[in-house]
Structures are given as C-alpha cells and as structure tokens.
mmCIF file of C-alpha atoms and ligand atoms in Angstrom:
data_model
loop_
_atom_site.group_PDB
_atom_site.id
_atom_site.type_symbol
_atom_site.label_atom_id
_atom_site.label_comp_id
_atom_site.label_asym_id
_atom_site.label_seq_id
_atom_site.Cartn_x
_atom_site.Cartn_y
_atom_site.Cartn_z
ATOM 1 C CA UNK A 1307 34.396 127.542 96.911
ATOM 2 C CA UNK A 1308 35.887 128.958 93.751
ATOM 3 C CA UNK A 1309 35.235 126.937 90.571
ATOM 4 C CA UNK A 1310 38.123 126.372 88.168
ATOM 5 C CA UNK A 1311 37.654 128.237 84.877
ATOM 6 C CA UNK A 1312 39.599 127.598 81.646
ATOM 7 C CA UNK A 1313 40.434 130.924 80.058
ATOM 8 C CA UNK A 1314 42.540 131.057 76.908
ATOM 9 C CA UNK A 1315 44.614 128.102 78.105
ATOM 10 C CA UNK A 1316 44.872 129.545 81.629
ATOM 11 C CA UNK A 1317 43.283 127.710 84.518
ATOM 12 C CA UNK A 1318 42.035 130.220 87.048
ATOM 13 C CA UNK A 1319 39.667 130.015 89.974
ATOM 14 C CA UNK A 1320 36.357 131.772 89.274
ATOM 15 C CA UNK A 1321 37.131 134.148 92.163
ATOM 16 C CA UNK A 1322 40.402 135.105 90.444
ATOM 17 C CA UNK A 1323 38.559 135.695 87.150
ATOM 18 C CA UNK A 1324 35.985 137.864 88.919
ATOM 19 C CA UNK A 1325 38.660 139.907 90.638
ATOM 20 C CA UNK A 1326 40.640 140.325 87.386
ATOM 21 C CA UNK A 1327 37.498 141.597 85.643
ATOM 22 C CA UNK A 1328 36.685 143.839 88.581
ATOM 23 C CA UNK A 1329 40.206 145.284 88.526
ATOM 24 C CA UNK A 1330 39.910 146.020 84.783
ATOM 25 C CA UNK A 1331 36.565 147.730 85.191
ATOM 26 C CA UNK A 1332 37.701 149.755 88.217
ATOM 27 C CA UNK A 1333 41.001 150.766 86.648
ATOM 28 C CA UNK A 1334 39.790 151.754 83.170
ATOM 29 C CA UNK A 1335 39.468 155.436 82.468
ATOM 30 C CA UNK A 1336 39.736 157.614 79.418
ATOM 31 C CA UNK A 1337 43.353 158.179 78.436
ATOM 32 C CA UNK A 1338 44.089 161.056 76.095
ATOM 33 C CA UNK A 1339 47.876 160.936 75.787
ATOM 34 C CA UNK A 1340 49.954 158.037 74.511
ATOM 35 C CA UNK A 1341 53.523 156.838 74.153
ATOM 36 C CA UNK A 1342 54.635 157.852 70.651
ATOM 37 C CA UNK A 1343 55.203 154.375 69.231
ATOM 38 C CA UNK A 1344 53.205 152.483 66.618
ATOM 39 C CA UNK A 1345 50.815 149.652 67.452
ATOM 40 C CA UNK A 1346 51.169 146.707 65.051
ATOM 41 C CA UNK A 1347 48.361 145.544 62.795
ATOM 42 C CA UNK A 1348 48.307 142.090 64.406
ATOM 43 C CA UNK A 1349 47.561 143.591 67.805
ATOM 44 C CA UNK A 1350 44.897 145.873 66.331
ATOM 45 C CA UNK A 1351 43.252 142.900 64.621
ATOM 46 C CA UNK A 1352 43.418 140.885 67.836
ATOM 47 C CA UNK A 1353 41.584 143.496 69.920
ATOM 48 C CA UNK A 1354 38.999 144.106 67.171
ATOM 49 C CA UNK A 1355 38.444 140.382 66.795
ATOM 50 C CA UNK A 1356 37.774 140.120 70.544
ATOM 51 C CA UNK A 1357 35.446 143.150 70.432
ATOM 52 C CA UNK A 1358 33.560 141.297 67.698
ATOM 53 C CA UNK A 1359 32.855 138.508 70.205
ATOM 54 C CA UNK A 1360 30.191 140.853 71.592
ATOM 55 C CA UNK A 1361 26.673 139.463 71.437
ATOM 56 C CA UNK A 1362 24.068 141.011 69.124
ATOM 57 C CA UNK A 1363 20.403 140.388 68.389
ATOM 58 C CA UNK A 1364 20.051 137.521 65.900
ATOM 59 C CA UNK A 1365 23.861 137.445 66.020
ATOM 60 C CA UNK A 1366 23.816 139.981 63.165
ATOM 61 C CA UNK A 1367 27.110 141.633 64.235
ATOM 62 C CA UNK A 1368 26.457 144.972 62.492
ATOM 63 C CA UNK A 1369 29.673 146.619 63.752
ATOM 64 C CA UNK A 1370 32.400 147.570 61.316
ATOM 65 C CA UNK A 1371 35.758 149.254 61.934
ATOM 66 C CA UNK A 1372 38.199 151.574 60.176
ATOM 67 C CA UNK A 1373 41.637 151.312 61.851
ATOM 68 C CA UNK A 1374 43.357 154.633 61.207
ATOM 69 C CA UNK A 1375 47.142 154.508 61.640
ATOM 70 C CA UNK A 1376 48.430 156.464 58.641
ATOM 71 C CA UNK A 1377 49.826 159.883 59.694
ATOM 72 C CA UNK A 1378 47.972 161.883 57.024
ATOM 73 C CA UNK A 1379 44.662 160.167 57.788
ATOM 74 C CA UNK A 1380 45.151 160.704 61.526
ATOM 75 C CA UNK A 1381 45.598 164.406 60.885
ATOM 76 C CA UNK A 1382 42.442 164.733 58.783
ATOM 77 C CA UNK A 1383 40.517 162.598 61.290
ATOM 78 C CA UNK A 1384 41.656 164.910 64.083
ATOM 79 C CA UNK A 1385 40.226 167.867 62.148
ATOM 80 C CA UNK A 1386 36.919 165.951 61.715
ATOM 81 C CA UNK A 1387 36.979 165.332 65.492
ATOM 82 C CA UNK A 1388 36.972 169.088 66.165
ATOM 83 C CA UNK A 1389 40.741 169.046 66.676
ATOM 84 C CA UNK A 1390 40.618 166.748 69.734
ATOM 85 C CA UNK A 1391 44.248 166.233 70.793
ATOM 86 C CA UNK A 1392 43.956 162.546 71.569
ATOM 87 C CA UNK A 1393 43.340 161.760 67.888
ATOM 88 C CA UNK A 1394 46.609 163.494 66.977
ATOM 89 C CA UNK A 1395 48.491 161.802 69.846
ATOM 90 C CA UNK A 1396 47.183 158.248 69.406
ATOM 91 C CA UNK A 1397 49.065 155.840 67.142
ATOM 92 C CA UNK A 1398 45.661 154.339 66.263
ATOM 93 C CA UNK A 1399 42.136 155.643 66.161
ATOM 94 C CA UNK A 1400 39.416 153.168 65.300
ATOM 95 C CA UNK A 1401 36.207 154.415 63.730
ATOM 96 C CA UNK A 1402 33.478 152.123 65.068
ATOM 97 C CA UNK A 1403 30.445 152.174 62.802
ATOM 98 C CA UNK A 1404 27.480 150.049 61.847
ATOM 99 C CA UNK A 1405 26.405 149.142 58.330
ATOM 100 C CA UNK A 1406 22.979 147.552 58.160
ATOM 101 C CA UNK A 1407 22.965 147.141 54.388
ATOM 102 C CA UNK A 1408 26.115 145.000 54.536
ATOM 103 C CA UNK A 1409 24.761 143.268 57.660
ATOM 104 C CA UNK A 1410 21.521 142.221 55.953
ATOM 105 C CA UNK A 1411 23.421 141.122 52.837
ATOM 106 C CA UNK A 1412 25.357 138.706 55.074
ATOM 107 C CA UNK A 1413 22.433 137.123 56.945
ATOM 108 C CA UNK A 1414 23.134 133.662 55.568
ATOM 109 C CA UNK A 1415 26.543 133.504 57.193
ATOM 110 C CA UNK A 1416 25.120 134.147 60.684
ATOM 111 C CA UNK A 1417 22.250 131.630 60.571
ATOM 112 C CA UNK A 1418 23.068 128.746 62.885
ATOM 113 C CA UNK A 1419 24.949 126.057 60.976
ATOM 114 C CA UNK A 1420 23.085 123.283 62.818
ATOM 115 C CA UNK A 1421 19.630 124.442 61.597
ATOM 116 C CA UNK A 1422 17.765 122.391 58.998
ATOM 117 C CA UNK A 1423 17.315 124.210 55.654
ATOM 118 C CA UNK A 1424 13.596 124.927 56.298
ATOM 119 C CA UNK A 1425 14.346 126.313 59.770
ATOM 120 C CA UNK A 1426 17.103 128.463 58.281
ATOM 121 C CA UNK A 1427 14.740 129.822 55.627
ATOM 122 C CA UNK A 1428 12.148 130.597 58.332
ATOM 123 C CA UNK A 1429 14.629 132.442 60.555
ATOM 124 C CA UNK A 1430 15.950 134.346 57.555
ATOM 125 C CA UNK A 1431 12.424 135.406 56.598
ATOM 126 C CA UNK A 1432 11.553 136.536 60.106
ATOM 127 C CA UNK A 1433 14.681 138.705 60.257
ATOM 128 C CA UNK A 1434 14.009 140.238 56.829
ATOM 129 C CA UNK A 1435 10.322 140.646 57.744
ATOM 130 C CA UNK A 1436 11.241 142.530 60.931
ATOM 131 C CA UNK A 1437 13.476 144.990 59.086
ATOM 132 C CA UNK A 1438 10.779 145.553 56.448
ATOM 133 C CA UNK A 1439 8.591 147.012 59.224
ATOM 134 C CA UNK A 1440 11.252 149.660 59.966
ATOM 135 C CA UNK A 1441 12.192 152.807 58.101
ATOM 136 C CA UNK A 1442 15.815 152.927 56.894
ATOM 137 C CA UNK A 1443 16.589 155.342 59.697
ATOM 138 C CA UNK A 1444 15.069 153.039 62.357
ATOM 139 C CA UNK A 1445 17.035 150.125 60.863
ATOM 140 C CA UNK A 1446 20.262 152.127 61.097
ATOM 141 C CA UNK A 1447 19.554 153.169 64.705
ATOM 142 C CA UNK A 1448 18.997 149.492 65.504
ATOM 143 C CA UNK A 1449 22.451 148.737 64.082
ATOM 144 C CA UNK A 1450 23.989 151.581 66.077
ATOM 145 C CA UNK A 1451 22.554 150.198 69.324
ATOM 146 C CA UNK A 1452 24.103 146.777 68.637
ATOM 147 C CA UNK A 1453 27.462 148.270 67.646
ATOM 148 C CA UNK A 1454 27.596 150.087 70.982
ATOM 149 C CA UNK A 1455 27.828 146.666 72.660
ATOM 150 C CA UNK A 1456 31.033 145.983 70.702
ATOM 151 C CA UNK A 1457 32.266 149.454 71.672
ATOM 152 C CA UNK A 1458 31.921 148.592 75.381
ATOM 153 C CA UNK A 1459 33.750 145.317 74.824
ATOM 154 C CA UNK A 1460 36.534 147.102 72.947
ATOM 155 C CA UNK A 1461 37.191 149.578 75.777
ATOM 156 C CA UNK A 1462 37.623 146.798 78.347
ATOM 157 C CA UNK A 1463 39.687 144.626 76.003
ATOM 158 C CA UNK A 1464 42.092 147.524 75.371
ATOM 159 C CA UNK A 1465 42.454 147.959 79.134
ATOM 160 C CA UNK A 1466 43.183 144.234 79.482
ATOM 161 C CA UNK A 1467 45.945 144.612 76.870
ATOM 162 C CA UNK A 1468 47.532 147.500 78.799
ATOM 163 C CA UNK A 1469 46.379 150.041 76.208
ATOM 164 C CA UNK A 1470 44.856 153.390 77.154
ATOM 165 C CA UNK A 1471 41.850 154.521 75.142
ATOM 166 C CA UNK A 1472 39.594 157.474 74.577
ATOM 167 C CA UNK A 1473 36.076 156.893 73.241
ATOM 168 C CA UNK A 1474 34.681 159.946 71.437
ATOM 169 C CA UNK A 1475 31.369 161.199 70.136
ATOM 170 C CA UNK A 1476 32.823 164.615 69.398
ATOM 171 C CA UNK A 1477 33.237 164.443 65.603
ATOM 172 C CA UNK A 1478 31.449 165.424 62.418
ATOM 173 C CA UNK A 1479 29.943 162.166 61.121
ATOM 174 C CA UNK A 1480 29.506 163.504 57.583
ATOM 175 C CA UNK A 1481 33.214 164.336 57.401
ATOM 176 C CA UNK A 1482 34.241 160.995 58.932
ATOM 177 C CA UNK A 1483 32.101 159.066 56.427
ATOM 178 C CA UNK A 1484 33.526 161.058 53.556
ATOM 179 C CA UNK A 1485 37.161 160.652 54.707
ATOM 180 C CA UNK A 1486 36.920 156.855 54.619
ATOM 181 C CA UNK A 1487 34.379 156.415 51.822
ATOM 182 C CA UNK A 1488 31.706 155.028 54.142
ATOM 183 C CA UNK A 1489 28.172 154.852 52.722
ATOM 184 C CA UNK A 1490 25.537 157.419 53.797
ATOM 185 C CA UNK A 1491 23.604 154.737 55.705
ATOM 186 C CA UNK A 1492 26.666 153.968 57.914
ATOM 187 C CA UNK A 1493 26.133 155.081 61.525
ATOM 188 C CA UNK A 1494 29.380 156.282 63.054
ATOM 189 C CA UNK A 1495 29.061 154.977 66.609
ATOM 190 C CA UNK A 1496 32.302 156.339 68.101
ATOM 191 C CA UNK A 1497 35.946 157.069 67.502
ATOM 192 C CA UNK A 1498 38.287 155.170 69.831
ATOM 193 C CA UNK A 1499 41.834 156.538 70.057
ATOM 194 C CA UNK A 1500 44.289 154.183 71.721
ATOM 195 C CA UNK A 1501 47.930 153.446 72.432
ATOM 196 C CA UNK A 1502 50.287 152.794 75.328
ATOM 197 C CA UNK A 1503 49.175 155.213 78.045
ATOM 198 C CA UNK A 1504 51.331 158.277 78.754
ATOM 199 C CA UNK A 1505 49.064 159.676 81.478
ATOM 200 C CA UNK A 1506 46.983 158.414 84.398
ATOM 201 C CA UNK A 1507 43.620 159.770 83.291
ATOM 202 C CA UNK A 1508 41.216 161.765 85.413
ATOM 203 C CA UNK A 1509 39.754 160.736 88.770
ATOM 204 C CA UNK A 1510 36.779 158.472 88.234
ATOM 205 C CA UNK A 1511 33.347 159.709 89.237
ATOM 206 C CA UNK A 1512 30.212 157.547 89.117
ATOM 207 C CA UNK A 1513 26.689 157.549 90.551
ATOM 208 C CA UNK A 1514 26.039 155.370 93.598
ATOM 209 C CA UNK A 1515 24.436 152.212 92.267
ATOM 210 C CA UNK A 1516 21.652 152.405 94.868
ATOM 211 C CA UNK A 1517 20.517 155.675 93.271
ATOM 212 C CA UNK A 1518 20.134 153.939 89.867
ATOM 213 C CA UNK A 1519 18.392 150.717 90.819
ATOM 214 C CA UNK A 1520 14.757 150.043 91.611
ATOM 215 C CA UNK A 1521 13.686 146.638 92.845
ATOM 216 C CA UNK A 1522 10.488 145.078 91.623
HETATM 217 C C1 FMN B 931 30.374 157.217 73.728
HETATM 218 C C2 FMN B 931 31.337 158.157 74.420
HETATM 219 C C3 FMN B 931 31.658 159.362 73.831
HETATM 220 C C4 FMN B 931 32.594 160.205 74.425
HETATM 221 N N1 FMN B 931 32.999 161.335 73.764
HETATM 222 C C5 FMN B 931 34.073 162.013 74.211
HETATM 223 C C6 FMN B 931 34.676 163.027 73.425
HETATM 224 O O1 FMN B 931 34.254 163.329 72.307
HETATM 225 N N2 FMN B 931 35.771 163.659 73.937
HETATM 226 C C7 FMN B 931 36.293 163.343 75.148
HETATM 227 O O2 FMN B 931 37.296 163.947 75.540
HETATM 228 N N3 FMN B 931 35.766 162.373 75.918
HETATM 229 C C8 FMN B 931 34.673 161.696 75.461
HETATM 230 N N4 FMN B 931 34.152 160.661 76.209
HETATM 231 C C9 FMN B 931 34.761 160.316 77.502
HETATM 232 C C10 FMN B 931 33.823 160.558 78.683
HETATM 233 O O3 FMN B 931 33.818 161.929 79.012
HETATM 234 C C11 FMN B 931 34.317 159.689 79.833
HETATM 235 O O4 FMN B 931 34.166 158.341 79.471
HETATM 236 C C12 FMN B 931 33.535 159.918 81.135
HETATM 237 O O5 FMN B 931 33.770 161.221 81.617
HETATM 238 C C13 FMN B 931 33.955 158.926 82.203
HETATM 239 O O6 FMN B 931 35.352 158.970 82.416
HETATM 240 P P1 FMN B 931 36.271 157.695 82.236
HETATM 241 O O7 FMN B 931 36.142 157.258 80.800
HETATM 242 O O8 FMN B 931 37.660 158.172 82.537
HETATM 243 O O9 FMN B 931 35.781 156.651 83.165
HETATM 244 C C14 FMN B 931 33.180 159.847 75.660
HETATM 245 C C15 FMN B 931 32.819 158.628 76.258
HETATM 246 C C16 FMN B 931 31.927 157.788 75.647
HETATM 247 C C17 FMN B 931 31.614 156.456 76.286
#
C-alpha cells in the first residue's frame, strides 16, 4: 500500500512520488536550444536554493554559483566555452564551482546548532585536521566532488520546473575564472545553460544496469 507523503504542501501517495521522480529522470535530456525569453532572478534563486539542498560531507556545502544573464557576459562566456551554441542561446548559464577557502572559513555556520560547545570545537578541529593532511590541490578536488552532487540535483530540479538544460565541461576554466573574478583555487565544476526548451533533445542512450552492477 502506498504511504502518504507530504511534499511542499502537497499530499501524495509514495507511489505517485516515485512515479513523478521516475518520469523526471526518464524524461530529462540535454537541451541545447531555448525559447528566447528571460528567466527571472527569483526563479533562478529558487532552483539554486533547491540544488543547495544536496547533501555534502560534514555538510560543508562547497558549491558556489555565478548566474550569468547579462548579454555581454553571455557572449564572453560562450567564447570561453569554445563557442558552444547553447551558451549563446540560453537566457541563463550558471557557472557551478567550488571554493574550499570560503567553505573552510564558514565552518562554524555548518556545525550542528544542537551540539554542546565542546562537541562543536571537537568537530571543528577534526574537519580542520583532515584538510591539513591534504595538499591544496587535493582539498580543491574534494570540493569539486561534493559540488558535483549539487550539479546532479540542479539538472533534475530544472527538469521539474519545465526548464531544459545543458551541462558542460567544454570550457576554458582559466578564462571562466578570470571573466567572473573567481579565485585561482576555485574549481569550475560545470557550466549549466538553461531556459524554456525549444527542442526535444537527442534520443537517450544508457548502459543496461545489469552490465554495471556486481552483487556481493
Ligand atoms: C559534466 C557534464 C559535462 C558535459 N559537457 C558537455 C559539453 O561540454 N557540451 C555538450 O554539448 N554536452 C555536454 N554534456 C552532455 C552529455 O553529452 C550528455 O549529458 C550525455 O550525452 C547524455 O545525454 P542526455 O544529457 O541527453 O541524457 C555534458 C554532460 C555532463 C553531465
């Protein structure tokens, strides 16, 4: 029997929730052309806020975003993305990046509020201690891995909002950092162009799950 689940004020059976999620996952594909109309800042903030609900180790939330909507910036970003058309066509492209220096400067705000002061100090020290064992580059790769979780969330959230999106790794990270004044330690995880879809996207092609899974 399907349980009842409260979702954003909606009461749905758990079977309905599962089939809505399944439909989103099955339907999502990369969209590289968009209706030529702007997407408002409120909507952009809403989808980024939901993407930021992604889990991360120690809840450090190292993802950061640049929401690029300005026409001149979109043009220069397109050049930094090797001229990829979708950046020119999309009303918004979000630069998803991680910043471990900012993340570690904000540790106090992610320590659980219900912890006693000594427990907080201990957790803080174990996090700092862990990062002291890493090189700066290993620390930044750690942040990149966590930010990729938010990237996955973002792609599905955009689909849920009826927005088509195109994740991209085809860009020059040095140019992207310089365009938006990001620090050298920032890891640019992906560009995500999005807007109302103006195409269907390509046929989906995936490995059979049985060929990817081993049982133990
Ligand atoms: C991290 C990442 C980087 C990608 N980079 C590019 C890219 O630079 N340009 C592009 O056209 N597509 C890019 N793609 C899209 C993939 O080619 C696409 O996701 C894959 O073929 C599966 O198709 P689907 O997204 O329609 O399901 C990227 C996808 C991901 C997840």
